[in-house]
Amino acid sequence: MEERDMQIVLVDERDSHWESTTPRFRVYLQTKGGPRLSHSTATYDVIGGDVMKVIDWAAAEAGSDLAYGVALVHDDALAEQTNPGCGRGLIWLVGRDLNDSSSVPD
C-alpha cells in the first residue's frame, strides 16, 4: 500500500474512552505455499510487548523460510454476550493468515 492509498484524517485525541497497556498480539508463522495450497501454521499469542518488539520477534522467528503475520487481538464483550464463543477478533497489523481466503470486513 502506498501513501496515496491511505486515508489520513486529523482527529481530536480526546475521542477515545479507554486504552490498554497490556495488549495481546497474535503471531502467525507459516510456510510459504503456492496458490491454492494450504500452509502449515504455528500460532502464538504475545502479551504485553509493544508492537515493534512483537514484529521484530516474528520476523526473526520467520527468517527467510517462513511468512509471518501479526494481529492485535480484540475481545468484544457485546459480541461475546450475544454470540458466545464469537467475541474474539483480530485487527491485522502486518500480513495476514495465509489460509484465510475470506474477505476482510471494513
JSON list of C-alpha atoms in Angstrom, two decimals:
[
{"chain": "A", "resi": 1, "resn": "MET", "atom": "CA", "xyz": [0.00, 0.00, 0.00]},
{"chain": "A", "resi": 2, "resn": "GLU", "atom": "CA", "xyz": [1.34, 3.37, -0.95]},
{"chain": "A", "resi": 3, "resn": "GLU", "atom": "CA", "xyz": [0.74, 6.57, 0.98]},
{"chain": "A", "resi": 4, "resn": "ARG", "atom": "CA", "xyz": [-1.66, 7.78, -1.69]},
{"chain": "A", "resi": 5, "resn": "ASP", "atom": "CA", "xyz": [-3.85, 4.71, -0.94]},
{"chain": "A", "resi": 6, "resn": "MET", "atom": "CA", "xyz": [-4.18, 5.65, 2.72]},
{"chain": "A", "resi": 7, "resn": "GLN", "atom": "CA", "xyz": [-6.77, 7.94, 4.23]},
{"chain": "A", "resi": 8, "resn": "ILE", "atom": "CA", "xyz": [-5.19, 10.34, 6.74]},
{"chain": "A", "resi": 9, "resn": "VAL", "atom": "CA", "xyz": [-7.59, 12.30, 8.93]},
{"chain": "A", "resi": 10, "resn": "LEU", "atom": "CA", "xyz": [-6.78, 14.87, 11.61]},
{"chain": "A", "resi": 11, "resn": "VAL", "atom": "CA", "xyz": [-8.67, 13.92, 14.80]},
{"chain": "A", "resi": 12, "resn": "ASP", "atom": "CA", "xyz": [-9.28, 15.12, 18.34]},
{"chain": "A", "resi": 13, "resn": "GLU", "atom": "CA", "xyz": [-7.25, 12.82, 20.61]},
{"chain": "A", "resi": 14, "resn": "ARG", "atom": "CA", "xyz": [-9.95, 13.10, 23.28]},
{"chain": "A", "resi": 15, "resn": "ASP", "atom": "CA", "xyz": [-12.37, 10.94, 21.25]},
{"chain": "A", "resi": 16, "resn": "SER", "atom": "CA", "xyz": [-11.09, 7.66, 22.76]},
{"chain": "A", "resi": 17, "resn": "HIS", "atom": "CA", "xyz": [-12.60, 6.46, 26.02]},
{"chain": "A", "resi": 18, "resn": "TRP", "atom": "CA", "xyz": [-10.42, 3.53, 27.07]},
{"chain": "A", "resi": 19, "resn": "GLU", "atom": "CA", "xyz": [-6.94, 2.11, 26.47]},
{"chain": "A", "resi": 20, "resn": "SER", "atom": "CA", "xyz": [-4.92, -0.95, 27.37]},
{"chain": "A", "resi": 21, "resn": "THR", "atom": "CA", "xyz": [-1.30, -1.10, 28.49]},
{"chain": "A", "resi": 22, "resn": "THR", "atom": "CA", "xyz": [-1.16, -4.89, 28.10]},
{"chain": "A", "resi": 23, "resn": "PRO", "atom": "CA", "xyz": [-2.12, -5.65, 24.51]},
{"chain": "A", "resi": 24, "resn": "ARG", "atom": "CA", "xyz": [-2.40, -9.22, 23.22]},
{"chain": "A", "resi": 25, "resn": "PHE", "atom": "CA", "xyz": [-0.90, -9.83, 19.80]},
{"chain": "A", "resi": 26, "resn": "ARG", "atom": "CA", "xyz": [-1.44, -12.93, 17.65]},
{"chain": "A", "resi": 27, "resn": "VAL", "atom": "CA", "xyz": [1.54, -14.04, 15.56]},
{"chain": "A", "resi": 28, "resn": "TYR", "atom": "CA", "xyz": [1.22, -16.47, 12.66]},
{"chain": "A", "resi": 29, "resn": "LEU", "atom": "CA", "xyz": [4.34, -18.19, 11.30]},
{"chain": "A", "resi": 30, "resn": "GLN", "atom": "CA", "xyz": [3.54, -20.01, 8.08]},
{"chain": "A", "resi": 31, "resn": "THR", "atom": "CA", "xyz": [5.23, -21.95, 5.33]},
{"chain": "A", "resi": 32, "resn": "LYS", "atom": "CA", "xyz": [5.14, -20.18, 2.02]},
{"chain": "A", "resi": 33, "resn": "GLY", "atom": "CA", "xyz": [2.98, -22.35, -0.26]},
{"chain": "A", "resi": 34, "resn": "GLY", "atom": "CA", "xyz": [1.89, -21.74, -3.81]},
{"chain": "A", "resi": 35, "resn": "PRO", "atom": "CA", "xyz": [-1.57, -20.69, -5.00]},
{"chain": "A", "resi": 36, "resn": "ARG", "atom": "CA", "xyz": [-4.39, -22.94, -3.75]},
{"chain": "A", "resi": 37, "resn": "LEU", "atom": "CA", "xyz": [-2.06, -24.82, -1.41]},
{"chain": "A", "resi": 38, "resn": "SER", "atom": "CA", "xyz": [-2.63, -24.89, 2.32]},
{"chain": "A", "resi": 39, "resn": "HIS", "atom": "CA", "xyz": [0.08, -23.52, 4.57]},
{"chain": "A", "resi": 40, "resn": "SER", "atom": "CA", "xyz": [1.38, -25.08, 7.76]},
{"chain": "A", "resi": 41, "resn": "THR", "atom": "CA", "xyz": [0.92, -22.64, 10.61]},
{"chain": "A", "resi": 42, "resn": "ALA", "atom": "CA", "xyz": [2.32, -22.09, 14.10]},
{"chain": "A", "resi": 43, "resn": "THR", "atom": "CA", "xyz": [0.28, -19.55, 16.05]},
{"chain": "A", "resi": 44, "resn": "TYR", "atom": "CA", "xyz": [1.41, -17.67, 19.16]},
{"chain": "A", "resi": 45, "resn": "ASP", "atom": "CA", "xyz": [-0.14, -15.07, 21.44]},
{"chain": "A", "resi": 46, "resn": "VAL", "atom": "CA", "xyz": [2.30, -12.46, 22.77]},
{"chain": "A", "resi": 47, "resn": "ILE", "atom": "CA", "xyz": [1.01, -10.49, 25.73]},
{"chain": "A", "resi": 48, "resn": "GLY", "atom": "CA", "xyz": [2.38, -7.15, 26.85]},
{"chain": "A", "resi": 49, "resn": "GLY", "atom": "CA", "xyz": [5.15, -6.37, 24.37]},
{"chain": "A", "resi": 50, "resn": "ASP", "atom": "CA", "xyz": [4.96, -3.30, 22.18]},
{"chain": "A", "resi": 51, "resn": "VAL", "atom": "CA", "xyz": [4.07, -3.76, 18.53]},
{"chain": "A", "resi": 52, "resn": "MET", "atom": "CA", "xyz": [7.60, -3.11, 17.22]},
{"chain": "A", "resi": 53, "resn": "LYS", "atom": "CA", "xyz": [9.13, -5.75, 19.53]},
{"chain": "A", "resi": 54, "resn": "VAL", "atom": "CA", "xyz": [6.47, -8.26, 18.52]},
{"chain": "A", "resi": 55, "resn": "ILE", "atom": "CA", "xyz": [7.02, -7.60, 14.81]},
{"chain": "A", "resi": 56, "resn": "ASP", "atom": "CA", "xyz": [10.80, -7.88, 15.28]},
{"chain": "A", "resi": 57, "resn": "TRP", "atom": "CA", "xyz": [10.34, -11.20, 17.11]},
{"chain": "A", "resi": 58, "resn": "ALA", "atom": "CA", "xyz": [8.01, -12.54, 14.41]},
{"chain": "A", "resi": 59, "resn": "ALA", "atom": "CA", "xyz": [10.40, -11.52, 11.62]},
{"chain": "A", "resi": 60, "resn": "ALA", "atom": "CA", "xyz": [13.35, -13.14, 13.40]},
{"chain": "A", "resi": 61, "resn": "GLU", "atom": "CA", "xyz": [11.40, -16.37, 14.03]},
{"chain": "A", "resi": 62, "resn": "ALA", "atom": "CA", "xyz": [10.21, -16.47, 10.41]},
{"chain": "A", "resi": 63, "resn": "GLY", "atom": "CA", "xyz": [13.68, -15.90, 8.97]},
{"chain": "A", "resi": 64, "resn": "SER", "atom": "CA", "xyz": [13.80, -16.37, 5.22]},
{"chain": "A", "resi": 65, "resn": "ASP", "atom": "CA", "xyz": [11.87, -19.66, 5.23]},
{"chain": "A", "resi": 66, "resn": "LEU", "atom": "CA", "xyz": [8.51, -18.59, 6.68]},
{"chain": "A", "resi": 67, "resn": "ALA", "atom": "CA", "xyz": [5.94, -15.86, 6.18]},
{"chain": "A", "resi": 68, "resn": "TYR", "atom": "CA", "xyz": [4.54, -14.06, 9.20]},
{"chain": "A", "resi": 69, "resn": "GLY", "atom": "CA", "xyz": [1.53, -12.02, 10.16]},
{"chain": "A", "resi": 70, "resn": "VAL", "atom": "CA", "xyz": [0.88, -10.02, 13.31]},
{"chain": "A", "resi": 71, "resn": "ALA", "atom": "CA", "xyz": [-2.56, -9.02, 14.56]},
{"chain": "A", "resi": 72, "resn": "LEU", "atom": "CA", "xyz": [-3.92, -7.19, 17.58]},
{"chain": "A", "resi": 73, "resn": "VAL", "atom": "CA", "xyz": [-6.37, -9.45, 19.44]},
{"chain": "A", "resi": 74, "resn": "HIS", "atom": "CA", "xyz": [-9.60, -7.69, 20.36]},
{"chain": "A", "resi": 75, "resn": "ASP", "atom": "CA", "xyz": [-12.17, -9.22, 22.70]},
{"chain": "A", "resi": 76, "resn": "ASP", "atom": "CA", "xyz": [-15.59, -7.68, 22.09]},
{"chain": "A", "resi": 77, "resn": "ALA", "atom": "CA", "xyz": [-17.70, -8.23, 25.21]},
{"chain": "A", "resi": 78, "resn": "LEU", "atom": "CA", "xyz": [-21.00, -7.37, 23.48]},
{"chain": "A", "resi": 79, "resn": "ALA", "atom": "CA", "xyz": [-20.34, -9.78, 20.61]},
{"chain": "A", "resi": 80, "resn": "GLU", "atom": "CA", "xyz": [-19.39, -12.48, 23.13]},
{"chain": "A", "resi": 81, "resn": "GLN", "atom": "CA", "xyz": [-22.60, -11.84, 25.09]},
{"chain": "A", "resi": 82, "resn": "THR", "atom": "CA", "xyz": [-24.85, -12.02, 22.03]},
{"chain": "A", "resi": 83, "resn": "ASN", "atom": "CA", "xyz": [-22.97, -14.90, 20.35]},
{"chain": "A", "resi": 84, "resn": "PRO", "atom": "CA", "xyz": [-20.94, -16.90, 22.92]},
{"chain": "A", "resi": 85, "resn": "GLY", "atom": "CA", "xyz": [-17.56, -18.07, 21.64]},
{"chain": "A", "resi": 86, "resn": "CYS", "atom": "CA", "xyz": [-17.50, -15.45, 18.89]},
{"chain": "A", "resi": 87, "resn": "GLY", "atom": "CA", "xyz": [-16.34, -12.31, 20.71]},
{"chain": "A", "resi": 88, "resn": "ARG", "atom": "CA", "xyz": [-12.65, -12.54, 19.86]},
{"chain": "A", "resi": 89, "resn": "GLY", "atom": "CA", "xyz": [-11.41, -10.93, 16.65]},
{"chain": "A", "resi": 90, "resn": "LEU", "atom": "CA", "xyz": [-8.16, -9.86, 15.03]},
{"chain": "A", "resi": 91, "resn": "ILE", "atom": "CA", "xyz": [-7.03, -6.49, 13.71]},
{"chain": "A", "resi": 92, "resn": "TRP", "atom": "CA", "xyz": [-4.25, -7.19, 11.21]},
{"chain": "A", "resi": 93, "resn": "LEU", "atom": "CA", "xyz": [-1.16, -5.05, 11.64]},
{"chain": "A", "resi": 94, "resn": "VAL", "atom": "CA", "xyz": [1.35, -6.85, 9.39]},
{"chain": "A", "resi": 95, "resn": "GLY", "atom": "CA", "xyz": [0.50, -9.52, 6.83]},
{"chain": "A", "resi": 96, "resn": "ARG", "atom": "CA", "xyz": [-2.41, -11.90, 7.49]},
{"chain": "A", "resi": 97, "resn": "ASP", "atom": "CA", "xyz": [-3.29, -15.57, 7.87]},
{"chain": "A", "resi": 98, "resn": "LEU", "atom": "CA", "xyz": [-2.32, -17.11, 4.53]},
{"chain": "A", "resi": 99, "resn": "ASN", "atom": "CA", "xyz": [-5.01, -19.81, 4.94]},
{"chain": "A", "resi": 100, "resn": "ASP", "atom": "CA", "xyz": [-7.76, -17.18, 5.20]},
{"chain": "A", "resi": 101, "resn": "SER", "atom": "CA", "xyz": [-9.37, -16.72, 1.82]},
{"chain": "A", "resi": 102, "resn": "SER", "atom": "CA", "xyz": [-12.39, -14.87, 3.18]},
{"chain": "A", "resi": 103, "resn": "SER", "atom": "CA", "xyz": [-12.84, -11.19, 2.59]},
{"chain": "A", "resi": 104, "resn": "VAL", "atom": "CA", "xyz": [-11.89, -8.84, 5.39]},
{"chain": "A", "resi": 105, "resn": "PRO", "atom": "CA", "xyz": [-14.74, -6.71, 6.75]},
{"chain": "A", "resi": 106, "resn": "ASP", "atom": "CA", "xyz": [-14.18, -2.95, 6.88]}
]
